[in-house]
Amino acid sequence: MKIINEYTYEHLKNNKRHTISILVAITIASVLLFSLCIFLYSMWESKLNVTIDEYGYWQGEIMAPVFGEKLKHITENPDVESTMIKGNWYTAELHDAKRPYLLSRDANKDFWNNMNFKNSVLEGRLPEESGEIVISKLFFTDNPQYKVGDKLILPVGNRMLNNEILSTNAYKQEGETFEALETKTYTIVGKLDI
C-alpha cells in the first residue's frame, strides 16, 4: 500500500497540469451535483408548502361518522399527531336574504389550525368559541345587510318535502317547508375568500 501511495504522489508531482485539471473537473462536478440536489429539494419543499396552503395539513380522512368510545381509539392512537373533528350539518332559516338557508357545521380548533381556511380569511378571524361562524364572501355580496360582528338569532331545523327530511345540501325544491326544532345564536366573526 505504501508503494502505491508513493507512486501516486510521484505521478501527481510530475504531471502538475493534469493533476490541476483533474482536481478542477472533480470540483466542478461536485458543485453541479450539489446544486442539482439543492434544486430538487427546494422544488419538493415548495410543492409540499403549496399543497399544504391549498388543501391543509392532513393525511387521512374517515368518511363514516365516528361516535363516542370509538373516537378515543383515534385520538389516543400514538401514530395520530392531531385529530380534526367536524360535526353534523345544521340548516338555519334566514329571513330577508337572497338564499333562504344558512348551512353550518361545527369544527374543533385543530380543524381551523390545520385546514386551508386560515389562509383565506379576508376580514375578521377564524372561530374560537361555540356559536362563532365564518361565512364566504359570496354571502356578504348577496346579503349586504349582514356584516362581520353581527349576532344572528336563527331557527335551526330540517327542510321538509312531503313529510320527508331533505338532505342539508339538497337544492331548493318547489313546495319544501322548514321545520324549526330550536333557536341558535350565531356571531359572524370572519369573511372567507371561498
Short mmCIF file of C-alpha atoms in Angstrom, two decimals:
data_model
loop_
_atom_site.label_atom_id
_atom_site.label_comp_id
_atom_site.label_asym_id
_atom_site.label_seq_id
_atom_site.Cartn_x
_atom_site.Cartn_y
_atom_site.Cartn_z
CA MET A 1 0.00 0.00 0.00
CA LYS A 2 2.93 2.29 0.78
CA ILE A 3 4.34 1.72 -2.71
CA ILE A 4 1.02 2.72 -4.35
CA ASN A 5 0.89 5.94 -2.31
CA GLU A 6 4.45 6.84 -3.26
CA TYR A 7 3.79 6.06 -6.93
CA THR A 8 0.62 8.19 -6.95
CA TYR A 9 2.37 11.08 -5.23
CA GLU A 10 5.28 10.99 -7.72
CA HIS A 11 2.87 10.80 -10.66
CA LEU A 12 0.88 13.83 -9.39
CA LYS A 13 4.08 15.74 -8.71
CA ASN A 14 5.50 15.09 -12.21
CA ASN A 15 2.19 15.81 -14.02
CA LYS A 16 1.02 19.03 -12.33
CA ARG A 17 -1.01 20.25 -15.31
CA HIS A 18 -3.03 17.01 -15.44
CA THR A 19 -3.42 16.99 -11.68
CA ILE A 20 -4.82 20.52 -11.56
CA SER A 21 -7.24 19.85 -14.43
CA ILE A 22 -8.49 16.66 -12.73
CA LEU A 23 -9.00 18.49 -9.41
CA VAL A 24 -10.86 21.33 -11.18
CA ALA A 25 -13.07 18.81 -13.02
CA ILE A 26 -13.87 16.97 -9.77
CA THR A 27 -14.67 20.28 -8.02
CA ILE A 28 -16.96 21.43 -10.86
CA ALA A 29 -18.75 18.06 -10.97
CA SER A 30 -19.23 18.12 -7.19
CA VAL A 31 -20.62 21.67 -7.27
CA LEU A 32 -23.03 20.80 -10.11
CA LEU A 33 -24.23 17.65 -8.36
CA PHE A 34 -24.68 19.54 -5.09
CA SER A 35 -26.59 22.32 -6.92
CA LEU A 36 -28.86 19.75 -8.56
CA CYS A 37 -29.63 18.14 -5.19
CA ILE A 38 -30.39 21.54 -3.61
CA PHE A 39 -32.62 22.46 -6.58
CA LEU A 40 -34.60 19.20 -6.38
CA TYR A 41 -35.01 19.52 -2.61
CA SER A 42 -36.20 23.12 -2.97
CA MET A 43 -38.72 22.11 -5.63
CA TRP A 44 -40.03 19.28 -3.45
CA GLU A 45 -40.33 21.52 -0.37
CA SER A 46 -42.01 24.29 -2.38
CA LYS A 47 -44.58 21.86 -3.80
CA LEU A 48 -45.22 20.49 -0.31
CA ASN A 49 -45.81 24.00 1.11
CA VAL A 50 -48.13 24.95 -1.77
CA THR A 51 -50.13 21.74 -1.25
CA ILE A 52 -50.48 22.45 2.49
CA ASP A 53 -51.59 26.03 1.75
CA GLU A 54 -54.17 24.86 -0.80
CA TYR A 55 -55.56 21.74 0.89
CA GLY A 56 -54.49 21.93 4.53
CA TYR A 57 -52.14 19.86 6.67
CA TRP A 58 -53.74 16.44 6.90
CA GLN A 59 -53.00 12.93 5.71
CA GLY A 60 -56.24 10.98 6.03
CA GLU A 61 -59.98 11.28 6.50
CA ILE A 62 -62.56 8.91 7.93
CA MET A 63 -65.69 9.43 5.87
CA ALA A 64 -68.06 7.47 8.12
CA PRO A 65 -69.32 9.07 11.33
CA VAL A 66 -67.39 8.06 14.47
CA PHE A 67 -69.24 8.25 17.78
CA GLY A 68 -68.44 8.08 21.49
CA GLU A 69 -65.97 5.45 22.63
CA LYS A 70 -64.74 4.73 19.10
CA LEU A 71 -63.39 8.28 18.80
CA LYS A 72 -60.95 7.56 21.66
CA HIS A 73 -59.29 4.86 19.55
CA ILE A 74 -58.36 7.54 17.03
CA THR A 75 -57.49 10.48 19.28
CA GLU A 76 -55.38 8.40 21.70
CA ASN A 77 -53.52 6.50 18.96
CA PRO A 78 -49.78 7.27 19.24
CA ASP A 79 -49.45 7.33 15.43
CA VAL A 80 -52.04 10.12 15.10
CA GLU A 81 -50.48 13.56 15.56
CA SER A 82 -53.72 15.53 15.79
CA THR A 83 -57.39 14.92 15.10
CA MET A 84 -59.63 17.35 13.28
CA ILE A 85 -63.27 16.85 14.14
CA LYS A 86 -66.17 18.12 12.06
CA GLY A 87 -69.68 17.91 13.44
CA ASN A 88 -73.08 17.49 11.85
CA TRP A 89 -74.53 19.88 9.30
CA TYR A 90 -77.15 22.35 10.56
CA THR A 91 -79.70 24.21 8.50
CA ALA A 92 -80.75 27.64 9.77
CA GLU A 93 -83.51 29.65 8.14
CA LEU A 94 -82.67 33.17 7.00
CA HIS A 95 -85.25 35.91 6.55
CA ASP A 96 -84.82 38.82 4.13
CA ALA A 97 -81.91 37.09 2.38
CA LYS A 98 -81.25 36.09 -1.22
CA ARG A 99 -80.70 32.48 -0.15
CA PRO A 100 -83.25 31.08 2.32
CA TYR A 101 -80.88 28.90 4.37
CA LEU A 102 -77.58 29.21 6.16
CA LEU A 103 -75.75 25.87 6.26
CA SER A 104 -73.22 25.46 9.07
CA ARG A 105 -71.03 22.78 10.54
CA ASP A 106 -69.18 22.59 13.85
CA ALA A 107 -65.41 22.02 13.86
CA ASN A 108 -62.73 21.85 16.56
CA LYS A 109 -59.63 24.09 16.87
CA ASP A 110 -57.35 21.53 15.16
CA PHE A 111 -59.60 21.73 12.09
CA TRP A 112 -59.25 25.50 11.86
CA ASN A 113 -55.50 25.41 12.57
CA ASN A 114 -54.65 22.68 10.05
CA MET A 115 -57.02 23.28 7.15
CA ASN A 116 -56.52 25.79 4.38
CA PHE A 117 -59.31 28.11 5.56
CA LYS A 118 -56.87 30.06 7.74
CA ASN A 119 -55.22 31.27 4.51
CA SER A 120 -58.46 32.60 3.05
CA VAL A 121 -59.68 34.98 5.79
CA LEU A 122 -60.44 38.33 4.15
CA GLU A 123 -61.83 40.10 7.18
CA GLY A 124 -62.12 39.21 10.85
CA ARG A 125 -60.78 35.95 12.24
CA LEU A 126 -61.48 32.23 12.49
CA PRO A 127 -63.97 30.89 15.08
CA GLU A 128 -62.57 30.26 18.54
CA GLU A 129 -65.71 29.53 20.57
CA SER A 130 -69.02 27.77 20.12
CA GLY A 131 -71.55 29.88 18.22
CA GLU A 132 -68.95 31.77 16.19
CA ILE A 133 -69.08 31.33 12.42
CA VAL A 134 -67.20 32.45 9.34
CA ILE A 135 -69.07 32.95 6.09
CA SER A 136 -68.00 33.12 2.45
CA LYS A 137 -67.64 36.48 0.71
CA LEU A 138 -70.42 35.47 -1.71
CA PHE A 139 -72.91 35.50 1.18
CA PHE A 140 -71.96 39.10 2.02
CA THR A 141 -72.17 40.09 -1.65
CA ASP A 142 -75.69 38.62 -1.91
CA ASN A 143 -76.75 39.99 1.50
CA PRO A 144 -75.16 43.39 2.16
CA GLN A 145 -77.31 43.86 5.29
CA TYR A 146 -75.04 41.41 7.17
CA LYS A 147 -71.56 42.39 8.40
CA VAL A 148 -68.71 40.79 10.35
CA GLY A 149 -69.55 41.19 14.04
CA ASP A 150 -73.33 40.76 13.63
CA LYS A 151 -75.20 38.46 16.01
CA LEU A 152 -77.86 36.31 14.39
CA ILE A 153 -80.63 34.51 16.25
CA LEU A 154 -81.90 31.94 13.76
CA PRO A 155 -84.28 29.00 13.83
CA VAL A 156 -82.43 25.73 13.19
CA GLY A 157 -84.18 22.64 11.93
CA ASN A 158 -84.97 20.44 8.94
CA ARG A 159 -86.03 21.13 5.40
CA MET A 160 -89.12 19.09 4.65
CA LEU A 161 -90.81 17.94 1.44
CA ASN A 162 -93.90 15.72 1.64
CA ASN A 163 -93.15 14.90 5.31
CA GLU A 164 -89.64 13.70 4.44
CA ILE A 165 -86.43 15.36 5.61
CA LEU A 166 -84.33 16.72 2.77
CA SER A 167 -80.57 16.48 2.74
CA THR A 168 -78.81 19.57 4.07
CA ASN A 169 -77.03 20.19 0.77
CA ALA A 170 -80.01 19.41 -1.50
CA TYR A 171 -81.15 22.02 -3.99
CA LYS A 172 -84.19 24.09 -3.05
CA GLN A 173 -87.31 22.35 -4.31
CA GLU A 174 -90.78 23.59 -5.08
CA GLY A 175 -93.13 23.05 -2.14
CA GLU A 176 -90.49 22.45 0.52
CA THR A 177 -91.05 23.83 4.01
CA PHE A 178 -88.85 24.45 7.03
CA GLU A 179 -89.50 22.74 10.35
CA ALA A 180 -87.80 24.65 13.17
CA LEU A 181 -86.50 22.49 16.03
CA GLU A 182 -84.58 25.04 18.10
CA THR A 183 -83.11 28.53 18.01
CA LYS A 184 -79.37 29.18 17.88
CA THR A 185 -77.34 32.35 18.29
CA TYR A 186 -74.51 32.83 15.82
CA THR A 187 -71.84 35.55 15.80
CA ILE A 188 -70.24 36.27 12.43
CA VAL A 189 -66.53 36.61 13.18
CA GLY A 190 -64.98 36.40 9.71
CA LYS A 191 -65.30 36.54 5.95
CA LEU A 192 -63.67 33.81 3.85
CA ASP A 193 -62.45 34.03 0.27
CA ILE A 194 -64.27 30.88 -0.83
#
